[in-house]
Short mmCIF file of N, CA, C and O in Angstrom, two decimals:
data_model
loop_
_atom_site.label_atom_id
_atom_site.label_comp_id
_atom_site.label_asym_id
_atom_site.label_seq_id
_atom_site.Cartn_x
_atom_site.Cartn_y
_atom_site.Cartn_z
N UNK A 1476 94.89 72.68 -20.12
CA UNK A 1476 93.85 71.98 -20.86
C UNK A 1476 93.99 72.36 -22.33
O UNK A 1476 93.77 73.50 -22.72
N UNK A 1477 94.41 71.42 -23.14
CA UNK A 1477 94.57 71.64 -24.57
C UNK A 1477 93.25 71.38 -25.29
O UNK A 1477 92.50 70.47 -24.93
N UNK A 1478 92.98 72.16 -26.32
CA UNK A 1478 91.73 72.02 -27.06
C UNK A 1478 91.89 72.72 -28.40
O UNK A 1478 92.63 73.67 -28.53
N UNK A 1479 91.17 72.21 -29.39
CA UNK A 1479 91.23 72.85 -30.69
C UNK A 1479 90.53 74.20 -30.64
O UNK A 1479 89.60 74.41 -29.86
N UNK A 1480 91.01 75.12 -31.47
CA UNK A 1480 90.40 76.44 -31.56
C UNK A 1480 89.20 76.37 -32.50
O UNK A 1480 89.20 75.62 -33.47
N UNK A 1481 88.20 77.18 -32.18
CA UNK A 1481 87.03 77.27 -33.04
C UNK A 1481 86.44 78.67 -32.93
O UNK A 1481 86.89 79.47 -32.12
N UNK A 1482 85.45 78.94 -33.73
CA UNK A 1482 84.75 80.22 -33.68
C UNK A 1482 83.46 80.02 -32.89
O UNK A 1482 82.69 79.10 -33.17
N UNK A 1483 83.28 80.85 -31.89
CA UNK A 1483 82.06 80.85 -31.09
C UNK A 1483 81.31 82.15 -31.38
O UNK A 1483 81.92 83.22 -31.37
N UNK A 1484 80.03 82.06 -31.62
CA UNK A 1484 79.18 83.23 -31.75
C UNK A 1484 78.37 83.36 -30.47
O UNK A 1484 78.10 82.36 -29.78
N UNK A 1485 77.95 84.57 -30.16
CA UNK A 1485 77.14 84.77 -28.97
C UNK A 1485 76.64 86.19 -28.88
O UNK A 1485 76.81 86.99 -29.80
N UNK A 1486 76.04 86.49 -27.75
CA UNK A 1486 75.52 87.83 -27.53
C UNK A 1486 74.57 87.89 -26.36
O UNK A 1486 74.50 86.98 -25.54
N UNK A 1487 73.79 88.95 -26.35
CA UNK A 1487 72.88 89.21 -25.24
C UNK A 1487 71.53 88.51 -25.46
O UNK A 1487 71.30 87.88 -26.50
N UNK A 1488 70.63 88.67 -24.51
CA UNK A 1488 69.33 88.00 -24.55
C UNK A 1488 68.46 88.48 -25.70
O UNK A 1488 67.82 87.67 -26.37
N UNK A 1489 68.42 89.79 -25.95
CA UNK A 1489 67.54 90.33 -27.00
C UNK A 1489 68.17 90.27 -28.39
O UNK A 1489 67.53 90.63 -29.36
N UNK A 1490 69.42 89.83 -28.47
CA UNK A 1490 70.16 89.65 -29.73
C UNK A 1490 70.57 90.96 -30.40
O UNK A 1490 71.03 90.95 -31.53
N UNK A 1491 70.45 92.09 -29.71
CA UNK A 1491 70.93 93.35 -30.27
C UNK A 1491 72.45 93.46 -30.21
O UNK A 1491 73.05 94.13 -31.03
N UNK A 1492 73.05 92.80 -29.22
CA UNK A 1492 74.51 92.75 -29.12
C UNK A 1492 74.93 91.35 -29.56
O UNK A 1492 74.53 90.35 -28.97
N UNK A 1493 75.74 91.30 -30.60
CA UNK A 1493 76.24 90.03 -31.13
C UNK A 1493 77.75 90.15 -31.32
O UNK A 1493 78.26 91.22 -31.68
N UNK A 1494 78.44 89.05 -31.10
CA UNK A 1494 79.90 89.01 -31.24
C UNK A 1494 80.34 87.64 -31.70
O UNK A 1494 79.58 86.69 -31.69
N UNK A 1495 81.59 87.60 -32.09
CA UNK A 1495 82.24 86.36 -32.52
C UNK A 1495 83.59 86.33 -31.82
O UNK A 1495 84.30 87.34 -31.74
N UNK A 1496 83.97 85.15 -31.34
CA UNK A 1496 85.23 85.02 -30.63
C UNK A 1496 85.91 83.72 -31.06
O UNK A 1496 85.24 82.71 -31.29
N UNK A 1497 87.21 83.78 -31.23
CA UNK A 1497 87.99 82.58 -31.51
C UNK A 1497 88.58 82.12 -30.19
O UNK A 1497 89.31 82.86 -29.51
N UNK A 1498 88.21 80.88 -29.80
CA UNK A 1498 88.66 80.34 -28.52
C UNK A 1498 88.61 78.82 -28.60
O UNK A 1498 88.00 78.25 -29.51
N UNK A 1499 89.23 78.16 -27.64
CA UNK A 1499 89.18 76.69 -27.64
C UNK A 1499 87.75 76.18 -27.46
O UNK A 1499 86.87 76.89 -26.96
N UNK A 1500 87.54 74.93 -27.83
CA UNK A 1500 86.24 74.29 -27.59
C UNK A 1500 86.10 73.92 -26.12
O UNK A 1500 84.99 73.81 -25.61
N UNK A 1501 87.23 73.72 -25.44
CA UNK A 1501 87.27 73.48 -23.99
C UNK A 1501 87.85 74.73 -23.35
O UNK A 1501 88.95 75.14 -23.69
N UNK A 1502 87.11 75.33 -22.42
CA UNK A 1502 87.56 76.58 -21.82
C UNK A 1502 87.62 76.50 -20.30
O UNK A 1502 86.92 75.71 -19.67
N UNK A 1503 88.48 77.33 -19.75
CA UNK A 1503 88.54 77.57 -18.31
C UNK A 1503 87.73 78.84 -18.08
O UNK A 1503 88.02 79.88 -18.67
N UNK A 1504 86.70 78.73 -17.24
CA UNK A 1504 85.90 79.91 -16.91
C UNK A 1504 86.19 80.30 -15.47
O UNK A 1504 86.55 79.47 -14.63
N UNK A 1505 86.04 81.59 -15.22
CA UNK A 1505 86.36 82.14 -13.91
C UNK A 1505 85.07 82.56 -13.22
O UNK A 1505 84.29 83.32 -13.77
N UNK A 1506 84.89 82.05 -12.03
CA UNK A 1506 83.79 82.45 -11.17
C UNK A 1506 84.39 83.37 -10.12
O UNK A 1506 85.27 82.95 -9.36
N UNK A 1507 83.94 84.60 -10.10
CA UNK A 1507 84.55 85.63 -9.26
C UNK A 1507 83.57 86.08 -8.18
O UNK A 1507 82.37 86.18 -8.44
N UNK A 1508 84.09 86.37 -7.00
CA UNK A 1508 83.24 86.83 -5.91
C UNK A 1508 83.39 88.33 -5.64
O UNK A 1508 83.04 88.79 -4.55
N UNK A 1509 83.89 89.10 -6.61
CA UNK A 1509 83.95 90.55 -6.42
C UNK A 1509 82.52 91.08 -6.33
O UNK A 1509 81.55 90.38 -6.66
N UNK A 1510 82.37 92.32 -5.91
CA UNK A 1510 81.04 92.88 -5.69
C UNK A 1510 80.20 92.87 -6.97
O UNK A 1510 78.99 92.63 -6.92
N UNK A 1511 80.80 93.07 -8.12
CA UNK A 1511 80.05 93.12 -9.38
C UNK A 1511 79.73 91.72 -9.90
O UNK A 1511 78.57 91.40 -10.17
N UNK A 1512 80.73 90.88 -10.05
CA UNK A 1512 80.50 89.53 -10.59
C UNK A 1512 79.57 88.71 -9.71
O UNK A 1512 78.72 87.97 -10.22
N UNK A 1513 79.72 88.82 -8.39
CA UNK A 1513 78.87 88.00 -7.52
C UNK A 1513 77.41 88.44 -7.61
O UNK A 1513 76.51 87.59 -7.59
N UNK A 1514 77.15 89.71 -7.75
CA UNK A 1514 75.76 90.17 -7.88
C UNK A 1514 75.14 89.74 -9.21
O UNK A 1514 73.96 89.44 -9.28
N UNK A 1515 75.95 89.71 -10.26
CA UNK A 1515 75.45 89.34 -11.59
C UNK A 1515 75.52 87.84 -11.84
O UNK A 1515 74.92 87.35 -12.79
N UNK A 1516 76.26 87.12 -11.02
CA UNK A 1516 76.44 85.69 -11.25
C UNK A 1516 77.25 85.43 -12.51
O UNK A 1516 77.07 84.42 -13.17
N UNK A 1517 78.16 86.34 -12.82
CA UNK A 1517 78.93 86.22 -14.06
C UNK A 1517 80.06 85.20 -13.93
O UNK A 1517 80.84 85.24 -12.98
N UNK A 1518 80.11 84.29 -14.88
CA UNK A 1518 81.21 83.33 -15.01
C UNK A 1518 81.69 83.43 -16.44
O UNK A 1518 80.90 83.30 -17.37
N UNK A 1519 82.99 83.68 -16.61
CA UNK A 1519 83.49 84.06 -17.93
C UNK A 1519 84.84 83.41 -18.25
O UNK A 1519 85.56 82.99 -17.36
N UNK A 1520 85.13 83.34 -19.56
CA UNK A 1520 86.47 82.96 -19.99
C UNK A 1520 87.09 84.16 -20.66
O UNK A 1520 86.41 85.07 -21.11
N UNK A 1521 88.41 84.19 -20.70
CA UNK A 1521 89.14 85.36 -21.20
C UNK A 1521 89.90 85.00 -22.46
O UNK A 1521 90.51 83.94 -22.54
N UNK A 1522 89.82 85.90 -23.43
CA UNK A 1522 90.53 85.72 -24.70
C UNK A 1522 91.32 86.99 -25.01
O UNK A 1522 90.98 88.07 -24.55
N UNK A 1523 92.38 86.86 -25.81
CA UNK A 1523 93.08 88.06 -26.28
C UNK A 1523 92.11 88.94 -27.08
O UNK A 1523 91.25 88.42 -27.80
N UNK A 1524 92.23 90.24 -26.94
CA UNK A 1524 91.28 91.16 -27.59
C UNK A 1524 91.23 90.98 -29.11
O UNK A 1524 90.17 91.15 -29.72
N UNK A 1525 92.34 90.58 -29.72
CA UNK A 1525 92.34 90.41 -31.18
C UNK A 1525 91.53 89.19 -31.64
O UNK A 1525 91.27 89.03 -32.83
N UNK A 1526 91.12 88.36 -30.70
CA UNK A 1526 90.30 87.19 -31.05
C UNK A 1526 88.80 87.44 -30.82
O UNK A 1526 87.99 86.53 -30.92
N UNK A 1527 88.46 88.68 -30.49
CA UNK A 1527 87.07 89.06 -30.23
C UNK A 1527 86.62 90.09 -31.26
O UNK A 1527 87.33 91.04 -31.53
N UNK A 1528 85.44 89.89 -31.81
CA UNK A 1528 84.91 90.83 -32.81
C UNK A 1528 83.46 91.14 -32.49
O UNK A 1528 82.61 90.25 -32.39
N UNK A 1529 83.16 92.43 -32.32
CA UNK A 1529 81.80 92.89 -32.13
C UNK A 1529 81.16 92.97 -33.50
O UNK A 1529 81.75 93.51 -34.44
N UNK A 1530 79.97 92.42 -33.67
CA UNK A 1530 79.36 92.30 -34.99
C UNK A 1530 78.28 93.36 -35.24
O UNK A 1530 77.64 93.84 -34.30
N UNK A 1531 78.09 93.67 -36.52
CA UNK A 1531 77.00 94.54 -36.96
C UNK A 1531 76.95 95.87 -36.24
O UNK A 1531 77.97 96.50 -36.02
N UNK A 1532 75.76 96.27 -35.84
CA UNK A 1532 75.58 97.56 -35.17
C UNK A 1532 75.46 97.38 -33.66
O UNK A 1532 74.81 98.18 -32.98
N UNK A 1533 76.10 96.36 -33.11
CA UNK A 1533 76.02 96.06 -31.68
C UNK A 1533 76.46 97.22 -30.80
O UNK A 1533 75.89 97.44 -29.72
N UNK A 1534 77.45 97.96 -31.25
CA UNK A 1534 78.01 99.06 -30.44
C UNK A 1534 76.93 100.03 -29.98
O UNK A 1534 76.96 100.52 -28.85
N UNK A 1535 75.95 100.30 -30.82
CA UNK A 1535 74.92 101.28 -30.47
C UNK A 1535 74.01 100.80 -29.33
O UNK A 1535 73.31 101.60 -28.72
N UNK A 1536 74.03 99.51 -29.04
CA UNK A 1536 73.19 98.96 -27.98
C UNK A 1536 73.96 98.75 -26.67
O UNK A 1536 73.38 98.28 -25.69
N UNK A 1537 75.24 99.09 -26.65
CA UNK A 1537 76.07 98.89 -25.46
C UNK A 1537 76.18 100.14 -24.62
O UNK A 1537 76.21 101.26 -25.13
N UNK A 1538 76.25 99.93 -23.34
CA UNK A 1538 76.62 100.98 -22.40
C UNK A 1538 77.63 100.37 -21.45
O UNK A 1538 77.78 99.14 -21.40
N UNK A 1539 78.36 101.20 -20.73
CA UNK A 1539 79.46 100.72 -19.90
C UNK A 1539 79.36 101.24 -18.49
O UNK A 1539 79.03 102.41 -18.27
N UNK A 1540 79.66 100.37 -17.55
CA UNK A 1540 79.73 100.72 -16.13
C UNK A 1540 81.15 100.47 -15.66
O UNK A 1540 81.76 99.45 -16.00
N UNK A 1541 81.68 101.41 -14.88
CA UNK A 1541 83.03 101.29 -14.35
C UNK A 1541 83.01 101.77 -12.90
O UNK A 1541 82.25 102.68 -12.55
N UNK A 1542 83.83 101.17 -12.05
CA UNK A 1542 83.89 101.57 -10.65
C UNK A 1542 85.28 101.27 -10.11
O UNK A 1542 86.12 100.70 -10.82
N UNK A 1543 85.53 101.64 -8.88
CA UNK A 1543 86.81 101.34 -8.22
C UNK A 1543 87.98 101.93 -8.97
O UNK A 1543 88.08 103.15 -9.12
N UNK A 1544 88.85 101.08 -9.51
CA UNK A 1544 90.03 101.56 -10.24
C UNK A 1544 89.66 102.08 -11.64
O UNK A 1544 90.49 102.68 -12.30
N UNK A 1545 88.46 101.83 -12.09
CA UNK A 1545 87.96 102.22 -13.42
C UNK A 1545 88.75 101.57 -14.55
O UNK A 1545 88.73 102.03 -15.68
N UNK A 1546 89.46 100.49 -14.26
CA UNK A 1546 90.19 99.76 -15.29
C UNK A 1546 89.26 98.80 -16.02
O UNK A 1546 89.27 98.74 -17.25
N UNK A 1547 88.43 98.08 -15.28
CA UNK A 1547 87.45 97.17 -15.90
C UNK A 1547 86.34 98.01 -16.53
O UNK A 1547 85.90 99.00 -15.96
N UNK A 1548 85.91 97.58 -17.69
CA UNK A 1548 84.80 98.23 -18.40
C UNK A 1548 83.71 97.19 -18.54
O UNK A 1548 83.78 96.29 -19.39
N UNK A 1549 82.69 97.30 -17.69
CA UNK A 1549 81.59 96.34 -17.67
C UNK A 1549 80.54 96.78 -18.68
O UNK A 1549 79.77 97.69 -18.42
N UNK A 1550 80.55 96.15 -19.84
CA UNK A 1550 79.60 96.49 -20.90
C UNK A 1550 78.32 95.68 -20.72
O UNK A 1550 78.36 94.54 -20.25
N UNK A 1551 77.21 96.29 -21.06
CA UNK A 1551 75.95 95.56 -21.03
C UNK A 1551 74.99 96.17 -22.04
O UNK A 1551 75.14 97.32 -22.47
N UNK A 1552 74.02 95.38 -22.45
CA UNK A 1552 73.04 95.80 -23.45
C UNK A 1552 72.07 96.81 -22.84
O UNK A 1552 71.51 96.56 -21.76
N UNK A 1553 71.84 97.91 -23.52
CA UNK A 1553 70.90 98.93 -23.06
C UNK A 1553 69.46 98.44 -23.08
O UNK A 1553 68.61 98.99 -22.39
N UNK A 1554 69.17 97.42 -23.88
CA UNK A 1554 67.80 96.94 -24.03
C UNK A 1554 67.48 95.87 -22.98
O UNK A 1554 66.53 96.01 -22.21
N UNK A 1555 68.28 94.79 -22.94
CA UNK A 1555 67.95 93.67 -22.05
C UNK A 1555 68.80 93.63 -20.78
O UNK A 1555 68.48 92.88 -19.85
N UNK A 1556 69.89 94.39 -20.71
CA UNK A 1556 70.70 94.47 -19.50
C UNK A 1556 71.74 93.38 -19.33
O UNK A 1556 72.44 93.35 -18.31
N UNK A 1557 71.88 92.50 -20.30
CA UNK A 1557 72.81 91.37 -20.16
C UNK A 1557 74.25 91.81 -20.46
O UNK A 1557 74.52 92.47 -21.46
N UNK A 1558 75.18 91.38 -19.57
CA UNK A 1558 76.61 91.55 -19.81
C UNK A 1558 77.10 90.28 -20.47
O UNK A 1558 77.37 89.29 -19.82
N UNK A 1559 77.19 90.31 -21.80
CA UNK A 1559 77.66 89.12 -22.52
C UNK A 1559 79.18 89.10 -22.65
O UNK A 1559 79.76 88.06 -22.93
N UNK A 1560 79.81 90.25 -22.43
CA UNK A 1560 81.27 90.35 -22.42
C UNK A 1560 81.64 91.64 -21.70
O UNK A 1560 80.81 92.54 -21.52
N UNK A 1561 82.89 91.72 -21.28
CA UNK A 1561 83.39 92.97 -20.71
C UNK A 1561 84.91 92.97 -20.78
O UNK A 1561 85.53 91.97 -21.14
N UNK A 1562 85.50 94.10 -20.46
CA UNK A 1562 86.95 94.27 -20.49
C UNK A 1562 87.45 94.24 -19.05
O UNK A 1562 87.24 95.18 -18.29
N UNK A 1563 88.11 93.14 -18.64
CA UNK A 1563 88.44 92.94 -17.23
C UNK A 1563 89.68 93.68 -16.76
O UNK A 1563 90.62 93.90 -17.52
N UNK A 1564 89.66 94.04 -15.50
CA UNK A 1564 90.81 94.66 -14.86
C UNK A 1564 92.02 93.73 -14.90
O UNK A 1564 93.15 94.17 -15.11
N UNK A 1565 91.78 92.44 -14.72
CA UNK A 1565 92.88 91.48 -14.67
C UNK A 1565 93.57 91.31 -16.02
O UNK A 1565 94.72 90.91 -16.07
N UNK A 1566 92.87 91.61 -17.10
CA UNK A 1566 93.39 91.40 -18.45
C UNK A 1566 93.00 92.58 -19.34
O UNK A 1566 92.13 92.44 -20.22
N UNK A 1567 93.63 93.73 -19.17
CA UNK A 1567 93.26 94.89 -19.99
C UNK A 1567 93.54 94.69 -21.48
O UNK A 1567 93.02 95.43 -22.31
N UNK A 1568 94.31 93.66 -21.82
CA UNK A 1568 94.59 93.33 -23.21
C UNK A 1568 93.66 92.23 -23.72
O UNK A 1568 93.86 91.66 -24.79
N UNK A 1569 92.62 91.93 -22.96
CA UNK A 1569 91.71 90.85 -23.31
C UNK A 1569 90.25 91.21 -23.15
O UNK A 1569 89.91 92.33 -22.78
N UNK A 1570 89.42 90.23 -23.43
CA UNK A 1570 87.98 90.36 -23.29
C UNK A 1570 87.49 89.17 -22.47
O UNK A 1570 87.90 88.04 -22.71
N UNK A 1571 86.63 89.44 -21.51
CA UNK A 1571 86.00 88.38 -20.72
C UNK A 1571 84.63 88.09 -21.33
O UNK A 1571 83.79 88.98 -21.44
N UNK A 1572 84.45 86.87 -21.76
CA UNK A 1572 83.22 86.45 -22.43
C UNK A 1572 82.38 85.62 -21.46
O UNK A 1572 82.86 84.62 -20.91
N UNK A 1573 81.16 86.03 -21.23
CA UNK A 1573 80.25 85.28 -20.37
C UNK A 1573 79.90 83.98 -21.07
O UNK A 1573 79.26 83.98 -22.11
N UNK A 1574 80.34 82.87 -20.51
CA UNK A 1574 80.22 81.60 -21.24
C UNK A 1574 78.77 81.20 -21.48
O UNK A 1574 78.47 80.55 -22.48
N UNK A 1575 77.86 81.62 -20.63
CA UNK A 1575 76.44 81.29 -20.85
C UNK A 1575 75.83 82.09 -22.00
O UNK A 1575 74.71 81.82 -22.42
N UNK A 1576 76.56 83.06 -22.50
CA UNK A 1576 76.09 83.87 -23.63
C UNK A 1576 76.62 83.36 -24.97
O UNK A 1576 76.34 83.94 -26.01
N UNK A 1577 77.40 82.28 -24.95
CA UNK A 1577 77.87 81.65 -26.18
C UNK A 1577 76.72 80.82 -26.75
O UNK A 1577 76.05 80.08 -26.02
N UNK A 1578 76.47 80.98 -28.05
CA UNK A 1578 75.43 80.18 -28.70
C UNK A 1578 75.73 78.70 -28.50
O UNK A 1578 76.89 78.29 -28.55
N UNK A 1579 74.71 77.88 -28.31
CA UNK A 1579 74.91 76.44 -28.09
C UNK A 1579 75.62 75.75 -29.26
O UNK A 1579 75.45 76.14 -30.42
N UNK A 1580 76.42 74.73 -28.92
CA UNK A 1580 76.98 73.86 -29.94
C UNK A 1580 78.47 73.90 -30.16
O UNK A 1580 79.02 73.00 -30.79
N UNK A 1581 79.17 74.92 -29.64
CA UNK A 1581 80.61 75.01 -29.93
C UNK A 1581 81.49 74.79 -28.70
O UNK A 1581 82.66 74.44 -28.85
N UNK A 1582 80.98 74.99 -27.51
CA UNK A 1582 81.74 74.68 -26.30
C UNK A 1582 81.52 73.22 -25.94
O UNK A 1582 80.38 72.77 -25.83
N UNK A 1583 82.61 72.47 -25.78
CA UNK A 1583 82.48 71.05 -25.48
C UNK A 1583 82.78 70.72 -24.02
O UNK A 1583 82.39 69.65 -23.54
N UNK A 1584 83.47 71.62 -23.33
CA UNK A 1584 83.83 71.37 -21.94
C UNK A 1584 84.13 72.69 -21.26
O UNK A 1584 84.78 73.57 -21.85
N UNK A 1585 83.66 72.84 -20.02
CA UNK A 1585 83.90 74.05 -19.24
C UNK A 1585 84.46 73.65 -17.88
O UNK A 1585 83.84 72.87 -17.16
N UNK A 1586 85.64 74.14 -17.58
CA UNK A 1586 86.26 73.94 -16.26
C UNK A 1586 86.13 75.23 -15.48
O UNK A 1586 86.54 76.28 -15.95
N UNK A 1587 85.55 75.16 -14.28
CA UNK A 1587 85.35 76.36 -13.47
C UNK A 1587 86.51 76.52 -12.49
O UNK A 1587 86.85 75.58 -11.75
N UNK A 1588 87.11 77.71 -12.51
CA UNK A 1588 88.11 78.09 -11.51
C UNK A 1588 87.57 79.29 -10.76
O UNK A 1588 86.76 80.04 -11.30
N UNK A 1589 88.04 79.47 -9.55
CA UNK A 1589 87.53 80.55 -8.72
C UNK A 1589 88.57 81.65 -8.57
O UNK A 1589 89.75 81.40 -8.38
N UNK A 1590 88.09 82.88 -8.71
CA UNK A 1590 88.93 84.07 -8.55
C UNK A 1590 88.38 84.83 -7.35
O UNK A 1590 87.19 85.18 -7.32
N UNK A 1591 89.23 85.04 -6.36
CA UNK A 1591 88.81 85.73 -5.14
C UNK A 1591 88.89 87.24 -5.36
O UNK A 1591 89.87 87.88 -5.00
N UNK A 1592 87.84 87.78 -5.95
CA UNK A 1592 87.80 89.21 -6.25
C UNK A 1592 87.68 90.08 -5.01
O UNK A 1592 87.94 91.28 -5.07
N UNK A 1593 87.29 89.51 -3.87
CA UNK A 1593 87.25 90.27 -2.62
C UNK A 1593 88.66 90.51 -2.09
O UNK A 1593 88.88 91.43 -1.30
N UNK A 1594 89.61 89.71 -2.55
CA UNK A 1594 91.03 89.87 -2.24
C UNK A 1594 91.77 89.90 -3.57
O UNK A 1594 92.59 89.04 -3.87
N UNK A 1595 91.44 90.91 -4.37
CA UNK A 1595 91.80 90.97 -5.77
C UNK A 1595 93.29 90.81 -6.03
O UNK A 1595 93.70 89.98 -6.83
N UNK A 1596 94.13 91.62 -5.39
CA UNK A 1596 95.56 91.61 -5.68
C UNK A 1596 96.18 90.25 -5.39
O UNK A 1596 96.96 89.73 -6.19
N UNK A 1597 95.83 89.67 -4.26
CA UNK A 1597 96.37 88.36 -3.89
C UNK A 1597 95.93 87.29 -4.90
O UNK A 1597 96.73 86.48 -5.36
N UNK A 1598 94.66 87.30 -5.27
CA UNK A 1598 94.15 86.31 -6.21
C UNK A 1598 94.76 86.51 -7.59
O UNK A 1598 95.11 85.55 -8.28
N UNK A 1599 94.92 87.75 -7.99
CA UNK A 1599 95.55 88.06 -9.28
C UNK A 1599 96.96 87.48 -9.34
O UNK A 1599 97.34 86.83 -10.31
N UNK A 1600 97.71 87.68 -8.28
CA UNK A 1600 99.10 87.20 -8.23
C UNK A 1600 99.20 85.68 -8.19
O UNK A 1600 100.14 85.11 -8.74
N UNK A 1601 98.24 85.01 -7.58
CA UNK A 1601 98.30 83.56 -7.42
C UNK A 1601 97.62 82.78 -8.55
O UNK A 1601 97.94 81.61 -8.75
N UNK A 1602 96.71 83.40 -9.27
CA UNK A 1602 95.87 82.66 -10.22
C UNK A 1602 96.46 82.50 -11.62
O UNK A 1602 96.00 81.65 -12.38
N UNK A 1603 97.39 83.34 -11.99
CA UNK A 1603 97.93 83.35 -13.36
C UNK A 1603 96.86 83.73 -14.39
O UNK A 1603 96.95 83.38 -15.56
N UNK A 1604 95.83 84.45 -13.96
CA UNK A 1604 94.74 84.84 -14.84
C UNK A 1604 95.23 85.76 -15.97
O UNK A 1604 94.69 85.74 -17.07
N UNK A 1605 96.27 86.54 -15.70
CA UNK A 1605 96.79 87.46 -16.73
C UNK A 1605 97.25 86.73 -17.98
O UNK A 1605 97.20 87.27 -19.08
N UNK A 1606 97.67 85.47 -17.84
CA UNK A 1606 98.14 84.72 -19.01
C UNK A 1606 97.02 84.37 -19.98
O UNK A 1606 97.28 84.03 -21.13
N UNK A 1607 95.77 84.44 -19.54
CA UNK A 1607 94.63 84.04 -20.36
C UNK A 1607 94.43 84.92 -21.60
O UNK A 1607 93.81 84.49 -22.57
N UNK A 1608 94.94 86.14 -21.57
CA UNK A 1608 94.76 87.04 -22.71
C UNK A 1608 96.01 87.14 -23.58
O UNK A 1608 96.06 87.97 -24.50
N UNK A 1609 96.98 86.30 -23.33
CA UNK A 1609 98.19 86.28 -24.15
C UNK A 1609 97.99 85.35 -25.32
O UNK A 1609 97.40 84.28 -25.19
N UNK A 1610 98.46 85.76 -26.49
CA UNK A 1610 98.34 84.93 -27.68
C UNK A 1610 99.41 83.86 -27.65
O UNK A 1610 100.60 84.16 -27.54
N UNK A 1611 98.99 82.62 -27.70
CA UNK A 1611 99.90 81.48 -27.75
C UNK A 1611 100.35 81.31 -29.19
O UNK A 1611 99.53 81.10 -30.08
N UNK A 1612 101.62 81.39 -29.44
CA UNK A 1612 102.13 81.29 -30.82
C UNK A 1612 101.82 79.95 -31.46
O UNK A 1612 101.85 79.81 -32.67
N UNK A 1613 101.47 78.95 -30.64
CA UNK A 1613 101.12 77.65 -31.17
C UNK A 1613 99.69 77.56 -31.69
O UNK A 1613 99.31 76.64 -32.35
N UNK A 1614 98.87 78.55 -31.36
CA UNK A 1614 97.45 78.56 -31.78
C UNK A 1614 97.17 79.65 -32.78
O UNK A 1614 97.43 80.74 -32.65
#
């Protein structure tokens, strides 16, 4: 799915955590059924880490939860509890942005794909999700 790149702003519910991300206007989001994503109802798109910027004093409002392999870093706001982004196990060189936390007006299309987090290794190998955090030299 080709789409022009734009800047998306977003953050948590209480607005203490704010970020900016450069990503297409049309995104592929991942709905995952792992124990963490399914409980939170998180659906996210992945960008290369260099296209994500945490703004202002947001860092002081973040805390991190990690489990299992401890590769994924599930960040959330200490005040409102919202995970507006996190560092995924599938893409340690990227950031997973919760698409519902993007400020309205810049996303024009969202395609949902499913990631079988209950069978993580198999889904990782079949989904090509790792490519989502690679910088395309054309963009």
